[in-house]
Coordinates of C-alpha atoms in Angstrom, one line a residue:
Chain A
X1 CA 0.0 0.0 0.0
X2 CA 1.0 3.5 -0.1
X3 CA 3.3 4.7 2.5
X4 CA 5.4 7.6 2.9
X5 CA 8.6 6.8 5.6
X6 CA 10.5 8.6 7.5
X7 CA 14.6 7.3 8.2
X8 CA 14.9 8.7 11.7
X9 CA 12.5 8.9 14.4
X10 CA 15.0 11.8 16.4
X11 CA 16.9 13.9 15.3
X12 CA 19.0 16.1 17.6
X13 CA 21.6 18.9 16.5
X14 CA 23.1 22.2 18.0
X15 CA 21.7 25.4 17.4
X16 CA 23.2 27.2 14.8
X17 CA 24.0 24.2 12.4
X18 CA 21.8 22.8 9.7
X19 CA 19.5 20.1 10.0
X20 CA 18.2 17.6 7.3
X21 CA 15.4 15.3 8.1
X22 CA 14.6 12.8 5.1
X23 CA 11.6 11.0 3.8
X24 CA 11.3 8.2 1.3
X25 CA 7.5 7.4 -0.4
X26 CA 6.5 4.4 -2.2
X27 CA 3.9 6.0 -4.3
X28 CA 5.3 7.3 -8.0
X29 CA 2.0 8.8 -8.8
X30 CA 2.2 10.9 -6.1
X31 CA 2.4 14.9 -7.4
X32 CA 2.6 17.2 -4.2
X33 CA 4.8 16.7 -1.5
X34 CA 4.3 18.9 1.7
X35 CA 6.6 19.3 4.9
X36 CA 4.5 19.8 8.0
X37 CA 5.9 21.2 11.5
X38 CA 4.0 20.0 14.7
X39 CA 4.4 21.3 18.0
X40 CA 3.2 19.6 21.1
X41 CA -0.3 20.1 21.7
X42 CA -1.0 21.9 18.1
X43 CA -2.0 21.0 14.6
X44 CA 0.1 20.4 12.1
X45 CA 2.1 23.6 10.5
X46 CA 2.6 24.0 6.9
X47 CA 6.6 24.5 6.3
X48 CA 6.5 24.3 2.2
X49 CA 5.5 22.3 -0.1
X50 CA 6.7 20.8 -3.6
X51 CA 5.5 19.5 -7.1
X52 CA 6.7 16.7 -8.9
X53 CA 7.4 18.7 -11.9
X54 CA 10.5 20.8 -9.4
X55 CA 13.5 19.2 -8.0
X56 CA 14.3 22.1 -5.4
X57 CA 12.3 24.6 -3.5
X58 CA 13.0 27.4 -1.2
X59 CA 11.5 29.3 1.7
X60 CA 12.7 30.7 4.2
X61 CA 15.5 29.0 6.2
X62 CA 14.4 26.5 4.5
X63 CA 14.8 24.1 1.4
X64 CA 13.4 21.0 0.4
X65 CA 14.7 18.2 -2.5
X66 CA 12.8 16.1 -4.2
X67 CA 14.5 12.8 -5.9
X68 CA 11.7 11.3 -7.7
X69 CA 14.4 8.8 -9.3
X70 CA 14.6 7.1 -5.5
X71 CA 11.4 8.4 -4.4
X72 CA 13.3 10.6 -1.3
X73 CA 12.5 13.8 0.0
X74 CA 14.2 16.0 2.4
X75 CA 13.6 18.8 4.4
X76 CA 17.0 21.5 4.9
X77 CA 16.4 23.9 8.0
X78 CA 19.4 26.1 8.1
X79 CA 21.1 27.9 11.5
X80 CA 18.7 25.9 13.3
X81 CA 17.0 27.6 16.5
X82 CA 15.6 26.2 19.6
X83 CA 11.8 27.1 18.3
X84 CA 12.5 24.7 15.4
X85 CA 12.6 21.8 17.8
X86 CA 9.5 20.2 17.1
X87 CA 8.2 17.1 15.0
X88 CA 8.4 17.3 11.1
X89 CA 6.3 14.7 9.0
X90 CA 6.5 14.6 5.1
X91 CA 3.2 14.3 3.1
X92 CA 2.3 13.2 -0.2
X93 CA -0.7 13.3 -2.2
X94 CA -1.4 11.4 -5.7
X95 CA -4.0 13.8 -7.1
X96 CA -7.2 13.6 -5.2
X97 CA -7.5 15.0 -1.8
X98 CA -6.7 12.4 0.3
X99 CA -3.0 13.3 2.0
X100 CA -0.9 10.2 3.0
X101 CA 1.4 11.4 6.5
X102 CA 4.8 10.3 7.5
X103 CA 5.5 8.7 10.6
X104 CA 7.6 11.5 11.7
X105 CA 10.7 13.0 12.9
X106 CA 11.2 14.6 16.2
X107 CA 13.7 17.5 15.9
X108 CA 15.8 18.7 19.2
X109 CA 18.1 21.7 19.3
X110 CA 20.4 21.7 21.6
X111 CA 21.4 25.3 23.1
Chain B
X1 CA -5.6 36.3 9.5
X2 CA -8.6 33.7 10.4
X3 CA -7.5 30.2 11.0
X4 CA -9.3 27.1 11.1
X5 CA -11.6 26.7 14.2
X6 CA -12.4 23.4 16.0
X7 CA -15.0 22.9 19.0
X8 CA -14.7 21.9 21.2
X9 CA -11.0 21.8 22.2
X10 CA -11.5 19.0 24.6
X11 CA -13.8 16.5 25.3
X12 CA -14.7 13.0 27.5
X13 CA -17.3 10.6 26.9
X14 CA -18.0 7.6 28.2
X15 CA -17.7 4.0 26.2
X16 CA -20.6 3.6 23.8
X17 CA -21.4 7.4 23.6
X18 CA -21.7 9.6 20.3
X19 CA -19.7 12.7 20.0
X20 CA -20.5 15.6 17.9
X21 CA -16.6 17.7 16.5
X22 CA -17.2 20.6 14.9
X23 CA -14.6 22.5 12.1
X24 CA -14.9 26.0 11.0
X25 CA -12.7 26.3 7.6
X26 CA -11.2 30.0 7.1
X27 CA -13.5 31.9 5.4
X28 CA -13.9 31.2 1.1
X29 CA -11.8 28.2 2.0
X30 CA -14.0 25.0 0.1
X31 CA -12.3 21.8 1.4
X32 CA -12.2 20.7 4.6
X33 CA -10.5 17.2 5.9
X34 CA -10.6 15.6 9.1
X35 CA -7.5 13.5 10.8
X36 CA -7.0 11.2 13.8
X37 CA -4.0 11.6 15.4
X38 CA -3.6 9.0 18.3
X39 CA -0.5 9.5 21.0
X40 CA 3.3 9.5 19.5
X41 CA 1.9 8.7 15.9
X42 CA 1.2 10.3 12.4
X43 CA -2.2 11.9 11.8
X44 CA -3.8 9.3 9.7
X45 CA -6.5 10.8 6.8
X46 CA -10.3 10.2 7.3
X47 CA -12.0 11.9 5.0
X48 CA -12.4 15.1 3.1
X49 CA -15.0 16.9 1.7
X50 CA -15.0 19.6 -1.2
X51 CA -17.9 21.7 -2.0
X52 CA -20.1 20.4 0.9
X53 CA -19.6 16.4 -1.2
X54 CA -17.9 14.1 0.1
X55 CA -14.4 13.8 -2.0
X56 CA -12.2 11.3 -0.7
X57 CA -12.4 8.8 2.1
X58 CA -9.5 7.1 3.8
X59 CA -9.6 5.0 7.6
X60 CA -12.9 6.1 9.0
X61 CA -14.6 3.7 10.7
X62 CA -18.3 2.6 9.8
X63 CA -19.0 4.5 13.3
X64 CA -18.3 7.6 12.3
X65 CA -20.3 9.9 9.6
X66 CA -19.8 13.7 8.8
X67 CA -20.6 16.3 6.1
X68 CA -20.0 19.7 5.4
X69 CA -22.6 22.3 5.5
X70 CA -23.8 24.9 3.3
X71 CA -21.5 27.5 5.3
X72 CA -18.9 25.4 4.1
X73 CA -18.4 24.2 8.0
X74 CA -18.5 20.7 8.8
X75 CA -19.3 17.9 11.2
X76 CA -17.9 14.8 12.6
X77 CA -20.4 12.8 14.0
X78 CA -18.9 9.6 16.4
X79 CA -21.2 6.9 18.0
X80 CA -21.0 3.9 19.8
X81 CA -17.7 5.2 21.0
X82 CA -14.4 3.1 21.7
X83 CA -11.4 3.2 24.2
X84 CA -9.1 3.2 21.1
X85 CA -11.0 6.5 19.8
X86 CA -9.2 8.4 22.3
X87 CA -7.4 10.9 20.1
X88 CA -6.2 14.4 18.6
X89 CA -8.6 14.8 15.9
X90 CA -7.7 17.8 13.2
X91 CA -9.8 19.0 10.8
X92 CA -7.7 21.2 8.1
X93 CA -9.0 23.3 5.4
X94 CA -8.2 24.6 1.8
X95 CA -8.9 26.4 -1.2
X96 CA -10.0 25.5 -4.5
X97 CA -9.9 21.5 -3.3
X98 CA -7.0 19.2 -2.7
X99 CA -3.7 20.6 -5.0
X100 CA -3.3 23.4 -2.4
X101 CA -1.4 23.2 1.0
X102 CA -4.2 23.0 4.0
X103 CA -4.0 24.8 7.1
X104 CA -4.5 22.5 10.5
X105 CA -7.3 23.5 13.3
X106 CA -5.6 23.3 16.6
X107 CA -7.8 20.0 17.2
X108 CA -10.1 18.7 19.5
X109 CA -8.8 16.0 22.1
X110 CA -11.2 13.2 22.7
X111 CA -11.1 10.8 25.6
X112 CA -13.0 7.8 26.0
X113 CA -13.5 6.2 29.6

């Protein structure tokens, strides 16, 4: 069935440096690829999202990459800060509106 | 800017009890979705609904109906209510149906005793 996966359940880095947190998904009819941020006790936050027709997008701090070859996503948060410690899932969707969550990875910043 | 509202935030029922969630998208927003999120895992899709019809359906149980409204709000009816249906449940909404990023409610907690 469809899944989207997450390689690390924790993640912990020092503040200041760059964090990547990956994803792999199974589906290759998926089209639109969304990072979510969730912090304890709130809904998901959206981060940024991606198409399938991109290989690279760009916010804010914050970069994701799509490898549609090895079905991989990752999310780059650079000069991570304490208020990005929080959990990050990936999400897909294959047309349609039904969206297909990660399983998660928890981010820690050390000060 | 108006976000997506959820009553109530909490909520208890006993075993075998129905449940009534309510989502308020943001205003001109014409989908609306509803999650369960249960302790330490991934919010898992139930269904959505675009222009107050149903539009896709993932893991909702037999149990549980809802619908969306001709304010575009919607309801997420529970009965016959479980232990395991203890939960976070989000209801997210967007515009112009599901190609478009959706913005999270801050969720309603349920707890079944």
């Amino acid at each position: 069935g469809e899944s989207v996966g997450l390689h690390l359940p924790t993640l912990s880095v020092q503040e200041g440096d760059n964090s990547i947190i990956n994803c792999a998904y199974s589906n290759s009819a998926s089209d639109y690829f969304i990072w979510y941020k969730q912090e304890s006790g709130k809904g998901p936050q959206f981060i940024i999202d991606i198409r399938s027709n991109m290989d690279k997008r760009q916010g804010q701090r914050v970069t994701v990459l799509l490898n549609k070859t090895v079905k991989h996503l990752s999310l780059q948060i650079a000069a991570t800060q304490p208020g990005d410690s929080a959990v990050y899932f990936c999400a897909e969707k294959a047309g349609g509106f039904k969206t297909i969550f990660g399983a998660g990875t928890r981010l820690f910043v050390k000060a | 800017a108006a976000g997506v509202i959820q009553s109530p935030r909490h909520l208890i029922k006993e075993k075998r009890e129905t449940a009534t969630l309510k989502c308020y998208p943001i205003p001109r927003h014409d989908t609306v979705y509803w999650y369960q999120q249960g302790p330490g895992q991934d919010p898992q899709f139930l269904i959505s609904f675009y222009e107050k019809m149903q539009s896709d359906k993932g893991s909702i149980p037999d149990r549980f109906s809802a619908q969306q409204f001709s304010d575009y709000h919607s309801e997420l009816n529970m009965s016959s209510l479980e232990l395991g249906d203890s939960a976070l449940y989000f209801c997210a909404s967007s515009f112009r149906g599901g190609q478009i990023e959706a913005f999270f409610g801050q969720g309603t907690r349920l707890t079944v005793v």
